[in-house]
mmJSON file of the N, C-alpha and C atoms, coordinates in Angstrom:
{"data_MODEL":{"atom_site":{
"group_PDB":["ATOM","ATOM","ATOM","ATOM","ATOM","ATOM","ATOM","ATOM","ATOM","ATOM","ATOM","ATOM","ATOM","ATOM","ATOM","ATOM","ATOM","ATOM","ATOM","ATOM","ATOM","ATOM","ATOM","ATOM","ATOM","ATOM","ATOM","ATOM","ATOM","ATOM","ATOM","ATOM","ATOM","ATOM","ATOM","ATOM","ATOM","ATOM","ATOM","ATOM","ATOM","ATOM","ATOM","ATOM","ATOM","ATOM","ATOM","ATOM","ATOM","ATOM","ATOM","ATOM","ATOM","ATOM","ATOM","ATOM","ATOM","ATOM","ATOM","ATOM","ATOM","ATOM","ATOM","ATOM","ATOM","ATOM","ATOM","ATOM","ATOM","ATOM","ATOM","ATOM","ATOM","ATOM","ATOM","ATOM","ATOM","ATOM","ATOM","ATOM","ATOM","ATOM","ATOM","ATOM","ATOM","ATOM","ATOM","ATOM","ATOM","ATOM","ATOM","ATOM","ATOM","ATOM","ATOM","ATOM","ATOM","ATOM","ATOM","ATOM","ATOM","ATOM","ATOM","ATOM","ATOM","ATOM","ATOM","ATOM","ATOM","ATOM","ATOM","ATOM","ATOM","ATOM","ATOM","ATOM","ATOM","ATOM","ATOM","ATOM","ATOM","ATOM","ATOM","ATOM","ATOM","ATOM","ATOM","ATOM","ATOM","ATOM","ATOM","ATOM","ATOM","ATOM","ATOM","ATOM","ATOM","ATOM","ATOM","ATOM","ATOM","ATOM","ATOM","ATOM","ATOM","ATOM","ATOM","ATOM","ATOM","ATOM","ATOM","ATOM","ATOM","ATOM","ATOM","ATOM","ATOM","ATOM","ATOM","ATOM","ATOM","ATOM","ATOM","ATOM","ATOM","ATOM","ATOM","ATOM","ATOM","ATOM","ATOM","ATOM","ATOM","ATOM","ATOM","ATOM","ATOM","ATOM","ATOM","ATOM","ATOM","ATOM","ATOM","ATOM","ATOM","ATOM","ATOM","ATOM","ATOM","ATOM","ATOM","ATOM","ATOM","ATOM","ATOM","ATOM","ATOM","ATOM","ATOM","ATOM","ATOM","ATOM","ATOM","ATOM","ATOM","ATOM","ATOM","ATOM","ATOM","ATOM","ATOM","ATOM","ATOM","ATOM","ATOM","ATOM","ATOM","ATOM","ATOM","ATOM","ATOM","ATOM","ATOM","ATOM","ATOM","ATOM","ATOM","ATOM","ATOM","ATOM","ATOM","ATOM","ATOM","ATOM","ATOM","ATOM","ATOM","ATOM","ATOM","ATOM"],
"id":[1,2,3,4,5,6,7,8,9,10,11,12,13,14,15,16,17,18,19,20,21,22,23,24,25,26,27,28,29,30,31,32,33,34,35,36,37,38,39,40,41,42,43,44,45,46,47,48,49,50,51,52,53,54,55,56,57,58,59,60,61,62,63,64,65,66,67,68,69,70,71,72,73,74,75,76,77,78,79,80,81,82,83,84,85,86,87,88,89,90,91,92,93,94,95,96,97,98,99,100,101,102,103,104,105,106,107,108,109,110,111,112,113,114,115,116,117,118,119,120,121,122,123,124,125,126,127,128,129,130,131,132,133,134,135,136,137,138,139,140,141,142,143,144,145,146,147,148,149,150,151,152,153,154,155,156,157,158,159,160,161,162,163,164,165,166,167,168,169,170,171,172,173,174,175,176,177,178,179,180,181,182,183,184,185,186,187,188,189,190,191,192,193,194,195,196,197,198,199,200,201,202,203,204,205,206,207,208,209,210,211,212,213,214,215,216,217,218,219,220,221,222,223,224,225,226,227,228,229,230,231,232,233,234,235,236,237,238,239,240],
"type_symbol":["N","C","C","N","C","C","N","C","C","N","C","C","N","C","C","N","C","C","N","C","C","N","C","C","N","C","C","N","C","C","N","C","C","N","C","C","N","C","C","N","C","C","N","C","C","N","C","C","N","C","C","N","C","C","N","C","C","N","C","C","N","C","C","N","C","C","N","C","C","N","C","C","N","C","C","N","C","C","N","C","C","N","C","C","N","C","C","N","C","C","N","C","C","N","C","C","N","C","C","N","C","C","N","C","C","N","C","C","N","C","C","N","C","C","N","C","C","N","C","C","N","C","C","N","C","C","N","C","C","N","C","C","N","C","C","N","C","C","N","C","C","N","C","C","N","C","C","N","C","C","N","C","C","N","C","C","N","C","C","N","C","C","N","C","C","N","C","C","N","C","C","N","C","C","N","C","C","N","C","C","N","C","C","N","C","C","N","C","C","N","C","C","N","C","C","N","C","C","N","C","C","N","C","C","N","C","C","N","C","C","N","C","C","N","C","C","N","C","C","N","C","C","N","C","C","N","C","C","N","C","C","N","C","C","N","C","C","N","C","C"],
"label_atom_id":["N","CA","C","N","CA","C","N","CA","C","N","CA","C","N","CA","C","N","CA","C","N","CA","C","N","CA","C","N","CA","C","N","CA","C","N","CA","C","N","CA","C","N","CA","C","N","CA","C","N","CA","C","N","CA","C","N","CA","C","N","CA","C","N","CA","C","N","CA","C","N","CA","C","N","CA","C","N","CA","C","N","CA","C","N","CA","C","N","CA","C","N","CA","C","N","CA","C","N","CA","C","N","CA","C","N","CA","C","N","CA","C","N","CA","C","N","CA","C","N","CA","C","N","CA","C","N","CA","C","N","CA","C","N","CA","C","N","CA","C","N","CA","C","N","CA","C","N","CA","C","N","CA","C","N","CA","C","N","CA","C","N","CA","C","N","CA","C","N","CA","C","N","CA","C","N","CA","C","N","CA","C","N","CA","C","N","CA","C","N","CA","C","N","CA","C","N","CA","C","N","CA","C","N","CA","C","N","CA","C","N","CA","C","N","CA","C","N","CA","C","N","CA","C","N","CA","C","N","CA","C","N","CA","C","N","CA","C","N","CA","C","N","CA","C","N","CA","C","N","CA","C","N","CA","C","N","CA","C","N","CA","C","N","CA","C","N","CA","C","N","CA","C","N","CA","C","N","CA","C"],
"label_alt_id":[null,null,null,null,null,null,null,null,null,null,null,null,null,null,null,null,null,null,null,null,null,null,null,null,null,null,null,null,null,null,null,null,null,null,null,null,null,null,null,null,null,null,null,null,null,null,null,null,null,null,null,null,null,null,null,null,null,null,null,null,null,null,null,null,null,null,null,null,null,null,null,null,null,null,null,null,null,null,null,null,null,null,null,null,null,null,null,null,null,null,null,null,null,null,null,null,null,null,null,null,null,null,null,null,null,null,null,null,null,null,null,null,null,null,null,null,null,null,null,null,null,null,null,null,null,null,null,null,null,null,null,null,null,null,null,null,null,null,null,null,null,null,null,null,null,null,null,null,null,null,null,null,null,null,null,null,null,null,null,null,null,null,null,null,null,null,null,null,null,null,null,null,null,null,null,null,null,null,null,null,null,null,null,null,null,null,null,null,null,null,null,null,null,null,null,null,null,null,null,null,null,null,null,null,null,null,null,null,null,null,null,null,null,null,null,null,null,null,null,null,null,null,null,null,null,null,null,null,null,null,null,null,null,null,null,null,null,null,null,null],
"label_comp_id":["LYS","LYS","LYS","ASN","ASN","ASN","SER","SER","SER","ASP","ASP","ASP","LYS","LYS","LYS","ASN","ASN","ASN","LEU","LEU","LEU","ILE","ILE","ILE","VAL","VAL","VAL","VAL","VAL","VAL","ASN","ASN","ASN","THR","THR","THR","HIS","HIS","HIS","LEU","LEU","LEU","ASP","ASP","ASP","HIS","HIS","HIS","VAL","VAL","VAL","LYS","LYS","LYS","PRO","PRO","PRO","GLU","GLU","GLU","THR","THR","THR","ARG","ARG","ARG","ALA","ALA","ALA","GLU","GLU","GLU","GLN","GLN","GLN","ILE","ILE","ILE","LYS","LYS","LYS","VAL","VAL","VAL","LEU","LEU","LEU","GLY","GLY","GLY","ARG","ARG","ARG","GLU","GLU","GLU","ILE","ILE","ILE","ARG","ARG","ARG","LYS","LYS","LYS","LEU","LEU","LEU","THR","THR","THR","GLY","GLY","GLY","PRO","PRO","PRO","SER","SER","SER","SER","SER","SER","LYS","LYS","LYS","LEU","LEU","LEU","VAL","VAL","VAL","ILE","ILE","ILE","MET","MET","MET","GLY","GLY","GLY","ASP","ASP","ASP","PHE","PHE","PHE","ASN","ASN","ASN","ASP","ASP","ASP","SER","SER","SER","PRO","PRO","PRO","GLU","GLU","GLU","SER","SER","SER","LEU","LEU","LEU","THR","THR","THR","ARG","ARG","ARG","GLU","GLU","GLU","ILE","ILE","ILE","LEU","LEU","LEU","LEU","LEU","LEU","GLN","GLN","GLN","GLU","GLU","GLU","PHE","PHE","PHE","PRO","PRO","PRO","SER","SER","SER","LEU","LEU","LEU","VAL","VAL","VAL","ASP","ASP","ASP","SER","SER","SER","TRP","TRP","TRP","LYS","LYS","LYS","LEU","LEU","LEU","PHE","PHE","PHE","ASN","ASN","ASN","ASN","ASN","ASN","HIS","HIS","HIS","GLU","GLU","GLU","GLU","GLU","GLU"],
"label_asym_id":["A","A","A","A","A","A","A","A","A","A","A","A","A","A","A","A","A","A","A","A","A","A","A","A","A","A","A","A","A","A","A","A","A","A","A","A","A","A","A","A","A","A","A","A","A","A","A","A","A","A","A","A","A","A","A","A","A","A","A","A","A","A","A","A","A","A","A","A","A","A","A","A","A","A","A","A","A","A","A","A","A","A","A","A","A","A","A","A","A","A","A","A","A","A","A","A","A","A","A","A","A","A","A","A","A","A","A","A","A","A","A","A","A","A","A","A","A","A","A","A","A","A","A","A","A","A","A","A","A","A","A","A","A","A","A","A","A","A","A","A","A","A","A","A","A","A","A","A","A","A","A","A","A","A","A","A","A","A","A","A","A","A","A","A","A","A","A","A","A","A","A","A","A","A","A","A","A","A","A","A","A","A","A","A","A","A","A","A","A","A","A","A","A","A","A","A","A","A","A","A","A","A","A","A","A","A","A","A","A","A","A","A","A","A","A","A","A","A","A","A","A","A","A","A","A","A","A","A","A","A","A","A","A","A","A","A","A","A","A","A"],
"label_entity_id":["1","1","1","1","1","1","1","1","1","1","1","1","1","1","1","1","1","1","1","1","1","1","1","1","1","1","1","1","1","1","1","1","1","1","1","1","1","1","1","1","1","1","1","1","1","1","1","1","1","1","1","1","1","1","1","1","1","1","1","1","1","1","1","1","1","1","1","1","1","1","1","1","1","1","1","1","1","1","1","1","1","1","1","1","1","1","1","1","1","1","1","1","1","1","1","1","1","1","1","1","1","1","1","1","1","1","1","1","1","1","1","1","1","1","1","1","1","1","1","1","1","1","1","1","1","1","1","1","1","1","1","1","1","1","1","1","1","1","1","1","1","1","1","1","1","1","1","1","1","1","1","1","1","1","1","1","1","1","1","1","1","1","1","1","1","1","1","1","1","1","1","1","1","1","1","1","1","1","1","1","1","1","1","1","1","1","1","1","1","1","1","1","1","1","1","1","1","1","1","1","1","1","1","1","1","1","1","1","1","1","1","1","1","1","1","1","1","1","1","1","1","1","1","1","1","1","1","1","1","1","1","1","1","1","1","1","1","1","1","1"],
"label_seq_id":[1,1,1,2,2,2,3,3,3,4,4,4,5,5,5,6,6,6,7,7,7,8,8,8,9,9,9,10,10,10,11,11,11,12,12,12,13,13,13,14,14,14,15,15,15,16,16,16,17,17,17,18,18,18,19,19,19,20,20,20,21,21,21,22,22,22,23,23,23,24,24,24,25,25,25,26,26,26,27,27,27,28,28,28,29,29,29,30,30,30,31,31,31,32,32,32,33,33,33,34,34,34,35,35,35,36,36,36,37,37,37,38,38,38,39,39,39,40,40,40,41,41,41,42,42,42,43,43,43,44,44,44,45,45,45,46,46,46,47,47,47,48,48,48,49,49,49,50,50,50,51,51,51,52,52,52,53,53,53,54,54,54,55,55,55,56,56,56,57,57,57,58,58,58,59,59,59,60,60,60,61,61,61,62,62,62,63,63,63,64,64,64,65,65,65,66,66,66,67,67,67,68,68,68,69,69,69,70,70,70,71,71,71,72,72,72,73,73,73,74,74,74,75,75,75,76,76,76,77,77,77,78,78,78,79,79,79,80,80,80],
"pdbx_PDB_ins_code":[null,null,null,null,null,null,null,null,null,null,null,null,null,null,null,null,null,null,null,null,null,null,null,null,null,null,null,null,null,null,null,null,null,null,null,null,null,null,null,null,null,null,null,null,null,null,null,null,null,null,null,null,null,null,null,null,null,null,null,null,null,null,null,null,null,null,null,null,null,null,null,null,null,null,null,null,null,null,null,null,null,null,null,null,null,null,null,null,null,null,null,null,null,null,null,null,null,null,null,null,null,null,null,null,null,null,null,null,null,null,null,null,null,null,null,null,null,null,null,null,null,null,null,null,null,null,null,null,null,null,null,null,null,null,null,null,null,null,null,null,null,null,null,null,null,null,null,null,null,null,null,null,null,null,null,null,null,null,null,null,null,null,null,null,null,null,null,null,null,null,null,null,null,null,null,null,null,null,null,null,null,null,null,null,null,null,null,null,null,null,null,null,null,null,null,null,null,null,null,null,null,null,null,null,null,null,null,null,null,null,null,null,null,null,null,null,null,null,null,null,null,null,null,null,null,null,null,null,null,null,null,null,null,null,null,null,null,null,null,null],
"Cartn_x":[65.625,64.383,64.586,65.485,65.717,66.843,66.529,67.533,66.916,67.753,67.278,67.453,67.8,68.015,66.78,66.479,65.385,65.941,65.233,65.558,64.51,64.938,64.051,64.321,63.308,63.426,62.507,63.095,62.362,62.43,61.277,61.203,60.538,61.17,60.644,60.648,59.895,59.862,59.832,60.959,61.091,60.621,60.376,59.907,60.802,60.208,60.978,61.261,60.781,60.911,62.042,61.996,62.922,63.905,65.194,66.192,65.938,65.443,65.177,64.1,63.111,62.038,62.58,63.418,64.015,64.854,65.605,66.442,65.574,64.482,63.582,62.894,62.504,61.857,62.802,64.075,65.01,65.278,65.225,65.377,64.196,62.999,61.804,61.888,62.279,62.411,63.409,64.525,65.53,64.969,64.2,63.589,62.625,61.847,60.885,61.588,62.662,63.425,64.019,64.52,65.098,64.081,62.807,61.758,61.601,61.961,61.771,63.002,64.165,65.404,65.987,66.767,67.5,68.932,69.708,71.132,71.391,70.473,70.709,69.977,69.372,68.615,69.544,69.118,69.777,68.843,69.4,68.592,68.929,67.886,68.004,67.087,67.656,66.859,66.992,65.855,65.863,64.711,64.729,63.622,64.065,63.154,63.421,63.693,64.965,65.364,65.298,65.1,65.042,66.216,67.384,68.581,69.808,70.906,72.148,72.842,73.766,74.521,75.384,75.6,76.426,75.587,74.32,73.382,73.439,72.835,72.674,71.806,70.82,69.943,70.76,71.64,72.507,73.412,73.979,74.875,74.153,72.954,72.168,71.891,71.5,71.176,72.391,73.549,74.751,75.276,74.997,75.353,74.468,73.205,72.239,72.496,72.882,73.117,74.479,75.564,76.913,77.28,76.566,76.9,76.289,75.45,74.876,75.966,75.805,76.699,75.915,76.471,75.819,76.09,75.09,75.285,75.586,75.061,75.369,76.864,77.457,78.905,79.694,79.224,79.928,80.017,78.909,78.87,79.208,79.367,79.778,81.206,81.922,83.338,83.631,82.791,83.034,83.886,84.79,85.618,84.908,85.091,84.543,85.398],
"Cartn_y":[150.503,149.935,148.558,148.455,147.177,146.432,145.904,145.227,144.016,143.052,141.884,142.067,143.272,143.571,144.231,143.841,144.47,145.588,146.681,147.748,147.715,147.433,147.375,148.622,149.452,150.655,150.478,150.569,150.366,151.652,152.108,153.28,152.839,153.119,152.644,153.741,153.534,154.444,153.575,153.543,152.677,153.371,152.558,153.028,154.137,155.108,156.229,156.092,155.02,154.916,153.984,152.725,151.726,151.206,151.212,150.638,149.151,148.437,147.004,146.779,147.64,147.531,147.804,148.829,149.143,147.974,147.35,146.213,145.071,144.798,143.737,144.127,145.386,145.841,145.702,146.033,145.963,144.516,143.601,142.173,141.684,142.082,141.704,142.301,143.558,144.203,143.447,143.045,142.282,140.983,140.27,139.015,139.263,140.327,140.638,141.067,141.822,142.242,141.026,140.074,138.843,138.105,138.186,137.529,138.185,139.459,140.223,140.27,140.028,140.236,138.928,139.07,137.954,138.381,137.515,137.821,139.059,139.403,140.574,141.825,141.745,142.891,143.974,145.19,146.356,146.875,147.286,147.622,149.006,149.783,151.08,151.011,151.261,151.307,152.706,153.337,154.698,154.848,155.928,156.209,156.858,156.901,157.463,156.301,156.079,154.979,155.355,156.634,157.112,156.61,156.613,156.104,156.775,156.656,157.285,156.383,156.946,156.141,155.07,155.178,154.209,153.159,153.073,152.252,150.772,149.982,148.549,148.314,149.16,149.032,149.058,150.01,150.137,148.919,148.492,147.337,146.083,145.853,144.695,144.779,145.947,146.14,145.865,146.375,146.177,144.752,144.054,142.632,141.827,142.165,141.464,141.738,142.977,143.392,144.084,143.307,143.9,144.763,144.626,145.445,146.847,147.099,148.442,149.447,150.647,151.754,152.709,153.043,153.962,155.391,156.009,157.35,158.394,158.211,159.16,159.186,158.024,157.963,158.402,158.019,158.372,159.886,160.56,162.0,162.869,162.263,163.021,162.68,162.006,161.682,160.98,160.041,159.257,158.041,157.718,156.523,155.32,154.166,152.902,152.415],
"Cartn_z":[72.073,71.617,71.007,70.096,69.424,70.124,71.284,72.093,72.765,73.069,73.795,75.308,75.718,77.134,77.731,78.958,79.7,80.564,80.619,81.551,82.649,83.862,85.015,85.856,86.043,86.862,88.065,89.254,90.493,91.306,91.762,92.623,93.922,95.041,96.316,97.364,98.398,99.542,100.786,101.505,102.667,103.942,104.954,106.252,106.807,107.461,108.003,109.497,110.136,111.587,112.013,111.59,112.124,111.074,111.406,110.495,110.222,111.224,111.05,109.993,109.988,108.999,107.605,107.477,106.173,105.667,106.553,106.164,105.634,106.297,105.838,104.529,104.414,103.18,101.984,102.17,101.049,100.664,101.629,101.325,100.48,100.858,100.092,98.686,98.598,97.296,96.422,97.003,96.27,95.719,96.525,96.064,94.903,95.017,93.956,92.666,92.79,91.608,90.916,91.685,91.109,90.244,90.595,89.807,88.434,88.326,87.09,86.192,86.765,86.025,85.512,84.468,83.893,83.641,83.01,82.802,81.958,81.079,80.223,80.713,81.879,82.416,82.948,82.736,83.325,84.406,85.537,86.701,87.232,87.494,88.17,89.389,90.568,91.796,92.365,92.629,93.158,94.133,94.873,95.764,97.051,97.974,99.293,100.228,100.522,101.381,102.866,103.143,104.529,105.363,104.75,105.416,104.835,105.525,105.061,104.038,103.287,102.325,103.001,104.276,105.013,105.736,105.435,106.21,105.866,106.738,106.51,105.278,105.063,103.895,102.614,102.492,101.313,101.205,102.313,102.316,101.807,102.287,101.853,100.356,99.898,98.485,97.598,97.989,97.188,97.273,98.36,98.426,97.484,97.445,96.599,95.109,94.801,93.414,93.319,93.318,93.373,92.169,91.06,89.891,89.956,90.962,91.104,91.449,90.959,91.287,92.169,93.307,94.231,93.759,93.16,92.59,93.657,94.864,95.946,96.196,96.342,96.589,95.361,94.2,92.976,92.796,92.969,92.711,93.907,95.068,96.244,96.656,95.789,95.963,97.28,97.678,98.868,98.494,99.346,99.14,99.689,99.069,99.585,100.714],
"occupancy":[1.0,1.0,1.0,1.0,1.0,1.0,1.0,1.0,1.0,1.0,1.0,1.0,1.0,1.0,1.0,1.0,1.0,1.0,1.0,1.0,1.0,1.0,1.0,1.0,1.0,1.0,1.0,1.0,1.0,1.0,1.0,1.0,1.0,1.0,1.0,1.0,1.0,1.0,1.0,1.0,1.0,1.0,1.0,1.0,1.0,1.0,1.0,1.0,1.0,1.0,1.0,1.0,1.0,1.0,1.0,1.0,1.0,1.0,1.0,1.0,1.0,1.0,1.0,1.0,1.0,1.0,1.0,1.0,1.0,1.0,1.0,1.0,1.0,1.0,1.0,1.0,1.0,1.0,1.0,1.0,1.0,1.0,1.0,1.0,1.0,1.0,1.0,1.0,1.0,1.0,1.0,1.0,1.0,1.0,1.0,1.0,1.0,1.0,1.0,1.0,1.0,1.0,1.0,1.0,1.0,1.0,1.0,1.0,1.0,1.0,1.0,1.0,1.0,1.0,1.0,1.0,1.0,1.0,1.0,1.0,1.0,1.0,1.0,1.0,1.0,1.0,1.0,1.0,1.0,1.0,1.0,1.0,1.0,1.0,1.0,1.0,1.0,1.0,1.0,1.0,1.0,1.0,1.0,1.0,1.0,1.0,1.0,1.0,1.0,1.0,1.0,1.0,1.0,1.0,1.0,1.0,1.0,1.0,1.0,1.0,1.0,1.0,1.0,1.0,1.0,1.0,1.0,1.0,1.0,1.0,1.0,1.0,1.0,1.0,1.0,1.0,1.0,1.0,1.0,1.0,1.0,1.0,1.0,1.0,1.0,1.0,1.0,1.0,1.0,1.0,1.0,1.0,1.0,1.0,1.0,1.0,1.0,1.0,1.0,1.0,1.0,1.0,1.0,1.0,1.0,1.0,1.0,1.0,1.0,1.0,1.0,1.0,1.0,1.0,1.0,1.0,1.0,1.0,1.0,1.0,1.0,1.0,1.0,1.0,1.0,1.0,1.0,1.0,1.0,1.0,1.0,1.0,1.0,1.0,1.0,1.0,1.0,1.0,1.0,1.0],
"B_iso_or_equiv":[0.0,0.0,0.0,0.0,0.0,0.0,0.0,0.0,0.0,0.0,0.0,0.0,0.0,0.0,0.0,0.0,0.0,0.0,0.0,0.0,0.0,0.0,0.0,0.0,0.0,0.0,0.0,0.0,0.0,0.0,0.0,0.0,0.0,0.0,0.0,0.0,0.0,0.0,0.0,0.0,0.0,0.0,0.0,0.0,0.0,0.0,0.0,0.0,0.0,0.0,0.0,0.0,0.0,0.0,0.0,0.0,0.0,0.0,0.0,0.0,0.0,0.0,0.0,0.0,0.0,0.0,0.0,0.0,0.0,0.0,0.0,0.0,0.0,0.0,0.0,0.0,0.0,0.0,0.0,0.0,0.0,0.0,0.0,0.0,0.0,0.0,0.0,0.0,0.0,0.0,0.0,0.0,0.0,0.0,0.0,0.0,0.0,0.0,0.0,0.0,0.0,0.0,0.0,0.0,0.0,0.0,0.0,0.0,0.0,0.0,0.0,0.0,0.0,0.0,0.0,0.0,0.0,0.0,0.0,0.0,0.0,0.0,0.0,0.0,0.0,0.0,0.0,0.0,0.0,0.0,0.0,0.0,0.0,0.0,0.0,0.0,0.0,0.0,0.0,0.0,0.0,0.0,0.0,0.0,0.0,0.0,0.0,0.0,0.0,0.0,0.0,0.0,0.0,0.0,0.0,0.0,0.0,0.0,0.0,0.0,0.0,0.0,0.0,0.0,0.0,0.0,0.0,0.0,0.0,0.0,0.0,0.0,0.0,0.0,0.0,0.0,0.0,0.0,0.0,0.0,0.0,0.0,0.0,0.0,0.0,0.0,0.0,0.0,0.0,0.0,0.0,0.0,0.0,0.0,0.0,0.0,0.0,0.0,0.0,0.0,0.0,0.0,0.0,0.0,0.0,0.0,0.0,0.0,0.0,0.0,0.0,0.0,0.0,0.0,0.0,0.0,0.0,0.0,0.0,0.0,0.0,0.0,0.0,0.0,0.0,0.0,0.0,0.0,0.0,0.0,0.0,0.0,0.0,0.0,0.0,0.0,0.0,0.0,0.0,0.0],
"pdbx_formal_charge":[null,null,null,null,null,null,null,null,null,null,null,null,null,null,null,null,null,null,null,null,null,null,null,null,null,null,null,null,null,null,null,null,null,null,null,null,null,null,null,null,null,null,null,null,null,null,null,null,null,null,null,null,null,null,null,null,null,null,null,null,null,null,null,null,null,null,null,null,null,null,null,null,null,null,null,null,null,null,null,null,null,null,null,null,null,null,null,null,null,null,null,null,null,null,null,null,null,null,null,null,null,null,null,null,null,null,null,null,null,null,null,null,null,null,null,null,null,null,null,null,null,null,null,null,null,null,null,null,null,null,null,null,null,null,null,null,null,null,null,null,null,null,null,null,null,null,null,null,null,null,null,null,null,null,null,null,null,null,null,null,null,null,null,null,null,null,null,null,null,null,null,null,null,null,null,null,null,null,null,null,null,null,null,null,null,null,null,null,null,null,null,null,null,null,null,null,null,null,null,null,null,null,null,null,null,null,null,null,null,null,null,null,null,null,null,null,null,null,null,null,null,null,null,null,null,null,null,null,null,null,null,null,null,null,null,null,null,null,null,null],
"auth_seq_id":[1,1,1,2,2,2,3,3,3,4,4,4,5,5,5,6,6,6,7,7,7,8,8,8,9,9,9,10,10,10,11,11,11,12,12,12,13,13,13,14,14,14,15,15,15,16,16,16,17,17,17,18,18,18,19,19,19,20,20,20,21,21,21,22,22,22,23,23,23,24,24,24,25,25,25,26,26,26,27,27,27,28,28,28,29,29,29,30,30,30,31,31,31,32,32,32,33,33,33,34,34,34,35,35,35,36,36,36,37,37,37,38,38,38,39,39,39,40,40,40,41,41,41,42,42,42,43,43,43,44,44,44,45,45,45,46,46,46,47,47,47,48,48,48,49,49,49,50,50,50,51,51,51,52,52,52,53,53,53,54,54,54,55,55,55,56,56,56,57,57,57,58,58,58,59,59,59,60,60,60,61,61,61,62,62,62,63,63,63,64,64,64,65,65,65,66,66,66,67,67,67,68,68,68,69,69,69,70,70,70,71,71,71,72,72,72,73,73,73,74,74,74,75,75,75,76,76,76,77,77,77,78,78,78,79,79,79,80,80,80],
"auth_comp_id":["LYS","LYS","LYS","ASN","ASN","ASN","SER","SER","SER","ASP","ASP","ASP","LYS","LYS","LYS","ASN","ASN","ASN","LEU","LEU","LEU","ILE","ILE","ILE","VAL","VAL","VAL","VAL","VAL","VAL","ASN","ASN","ASN","THR","THR","THR","HIS","HIS","HIS","LEU","LEU","LEU","ASP","ASP","ASP","HIS","HIS","HIS","VAL","VAL","VAL","LYS","LYS","LYS","PRO","PRO","PRO","GLU","GLU","GLU","THR","THR","THR","ARG","ARG","ARG","ALA","ALA","ALA","GLU","GLU","GLU","GLN","GLN","GLN","ILE","ILE","ILE","LYS","LYS","LYS","VAL","VAL","VAL","LEU","LEU","LEU","GLY","GLY","GLY","ARG","ARG","ARG","GLU","GLU","GLU","ILE","ILE","ILE","ARG","ARG","ARG","LYS","LYS","LYS","LEU","LEU","LEU","THR","THR","THR","GLY","GLY","GLY","PRO","PRO","PRO","SER","SER","SER","SER","SER","SER","LYS","LYS","LYS","LEU","LEU","LEU","VAL","VAL","VAL","ILE","ILE","ILE","MET","MET","MET","GLY","GLY","GLY","ASP","ASP","ASP","PHE","PHE","PHE","ASN","ASN","ASN","ASP","ASP","ASP","SER","SER","SER","PRO","PRO","PRO","GLU","GLU","GLU","SER","SER","SER","LEU","LEU","LEU","THR","THR","THR","ARG","ARG","ARG","GLU","GLU","GLU","ILE","ILE","ILE","LEU","LEU","LEU","LEU","LEU","LEU","GLN","GLN","GLN","GLU","GLU","GLU","PHE","PHE","PHE","PRO","PRO","PRO","SER","SER","SER","LEU","LEU","LEU","VAL","VAL","VAL","ASP","ASP","ASP","SER","SER","SER","TRP","TRP","TRP","LYS","LYS","LYS","LEU","LEU","LEU","PHE","PHE","PHE","ASN","ASN","ASN","ASN","ASN","ASN","HIS","HIS","HIS","GLU","GLU","GLU","GLU","GLU","GLU"],
"auth_asym_id":["A","A","A","A","A","A","A","A","A","A","A","A","A","A","A","A","A","A","A","A","A","A","A","A","A","A","A","A","A","A","A","A","A","A","A","A","A","A","A","A","A","A","A","A","A","A","A","A","A","A","A","A","A","A","A","A","A","A","A","A","A","A","A","A","A","A","A","A","A","A","A","A","A","A","A","A","A","A","A","A","A","A","A","A","A","A","A","A","A","A","A","A","A","A","A","A","A","A","A","A","A","A","A","A","A","A","A","A","A","A","A","A","A","A","A","A","A","A","A","A","A","A","A","A","A","A","A","A","A","A","A","A","A","A","A","A","A","A","A","A","A","A","A","A","A","A","A","A","A","A","A","A","A","A","A","A","A","A","A","A","A","A","A","A","A","A","A","A","A","A","A","A","A","A","A","A","A","A","A","A","A","A","A","A","A","A","A","A","A","A","A","A","A","A","A","A","A","A","A","A","A","A","A","A","A","A","A","A","A","A","A","A","A","A","A","A","A","A","A","A","A","A","A","A","A","A","A","A","A","A","A","A","A","A","A","A","A","A","A","A"],
"auth_atom_id":["N","CA","C","N","CA","C","N","CA","C","N","CA","C","N","CA","C","N","CA","C","N","CA","C","N","CA","C","N","CA","C","N","CA","C","N","CA","C","N","CA","C","N","CA","C","N","CA","C","N","CA","C","N","CA","C","N","CA","C","N","CA","C","N","CA","C","N","CA","C","N","CA","C","N","CA","C","N","CA","C","N","CA","C","N","CA","C","N","CA","C","N","CA","C","N","CA","C","N","CA","C","N","CA","C","N","CA","C","N","CA","C","N","CA","C","N","CA","C","N","CA","C","N","CA","C","N","CA","C","N","CA","C","N","CA","C","N","CA","C","N","CA","C","N","CA","C","N","CA","C","N","CA","C","N","CA","C","N","CA","C","N","CA","C","N","CA","C","N","CA","C","N","CA","C","N","CA","C","N","CA","C","N","CA","C","N","CA","C","N","CA","C","N","CA","C","N","CA","C","N","CA","C","N","CA","C","N","CA","C","N","CA","C","N","CA","C","N","CA","C","N","CA","C","N","CA","C","N","CA","C","N","CA","C","N","CA","C","N","CA","C","N","CA","C","N","CA","C","N","CA","C","N","CA","C","N","CA","C","N","CA","C","N","CA","C","N","CA","C","N","CA","C","N","CA","C","N","CA","C"],
"pdbx_PDB_model_num":[1,1,1,1,1,1,1,1,1,1,1,1,1,1,1,1,1,1,1,1,1,1,1,1,1,1,1,1,1,1,1,1,1,1,1,1,1,1,1,1,1,1,1,1,1,1,1,1,1,1,1,1,1,1,1,1,1,1,1,1,1,1,1,1,1,1,1,1,1,1,1,1,1,1,1,1,1,1,1,1,1,1,1,1,1,1,1,1,1,1,1,1,1,1,1,1,1,1,1,1,1,1,1,1,1,1,1,1,1,1,1,1,1,1,1,1,1,1,1,1,1,1,1,1,1,1,1,1,1,1,1,1,1,1,1,1,1,1,1,1,1,1,1,1,1,1,1,1,1,1,1,1,1,1,1,1,1,1,1,1,1,1,1,1,1,1,1,1,1,1,1,1,1,1,1,1,1,1,1,1,1,1,1,1,1,1,1,1,1,1,1,1,1,1,1,1,1,1,1,1,1,1,1,1,1,1,1,1,1,1,1,1,1,1,1,1,1,1,1,1,1,1,1,1,1,1,1,1,1,1,1,1,1,1,1,1,1,1,1,1]
}}}
């Protein structure tokens, strides 16, 4: 409560049909998140990505926000 840090929580639901659409949606989401965040912001992104943990969507998201931790991989003991 008494902090100079922002907590940004994003919940999304990406397209269920085309991987190309999901990739574009995650790029747009990344741009919009950048408008809300600053150097002291903490970010949680969750939702129905309609994609596998190995997808291009995940790759784009982690490139855009390299400090994110992929909880699916973390808790399912997947190696990077």
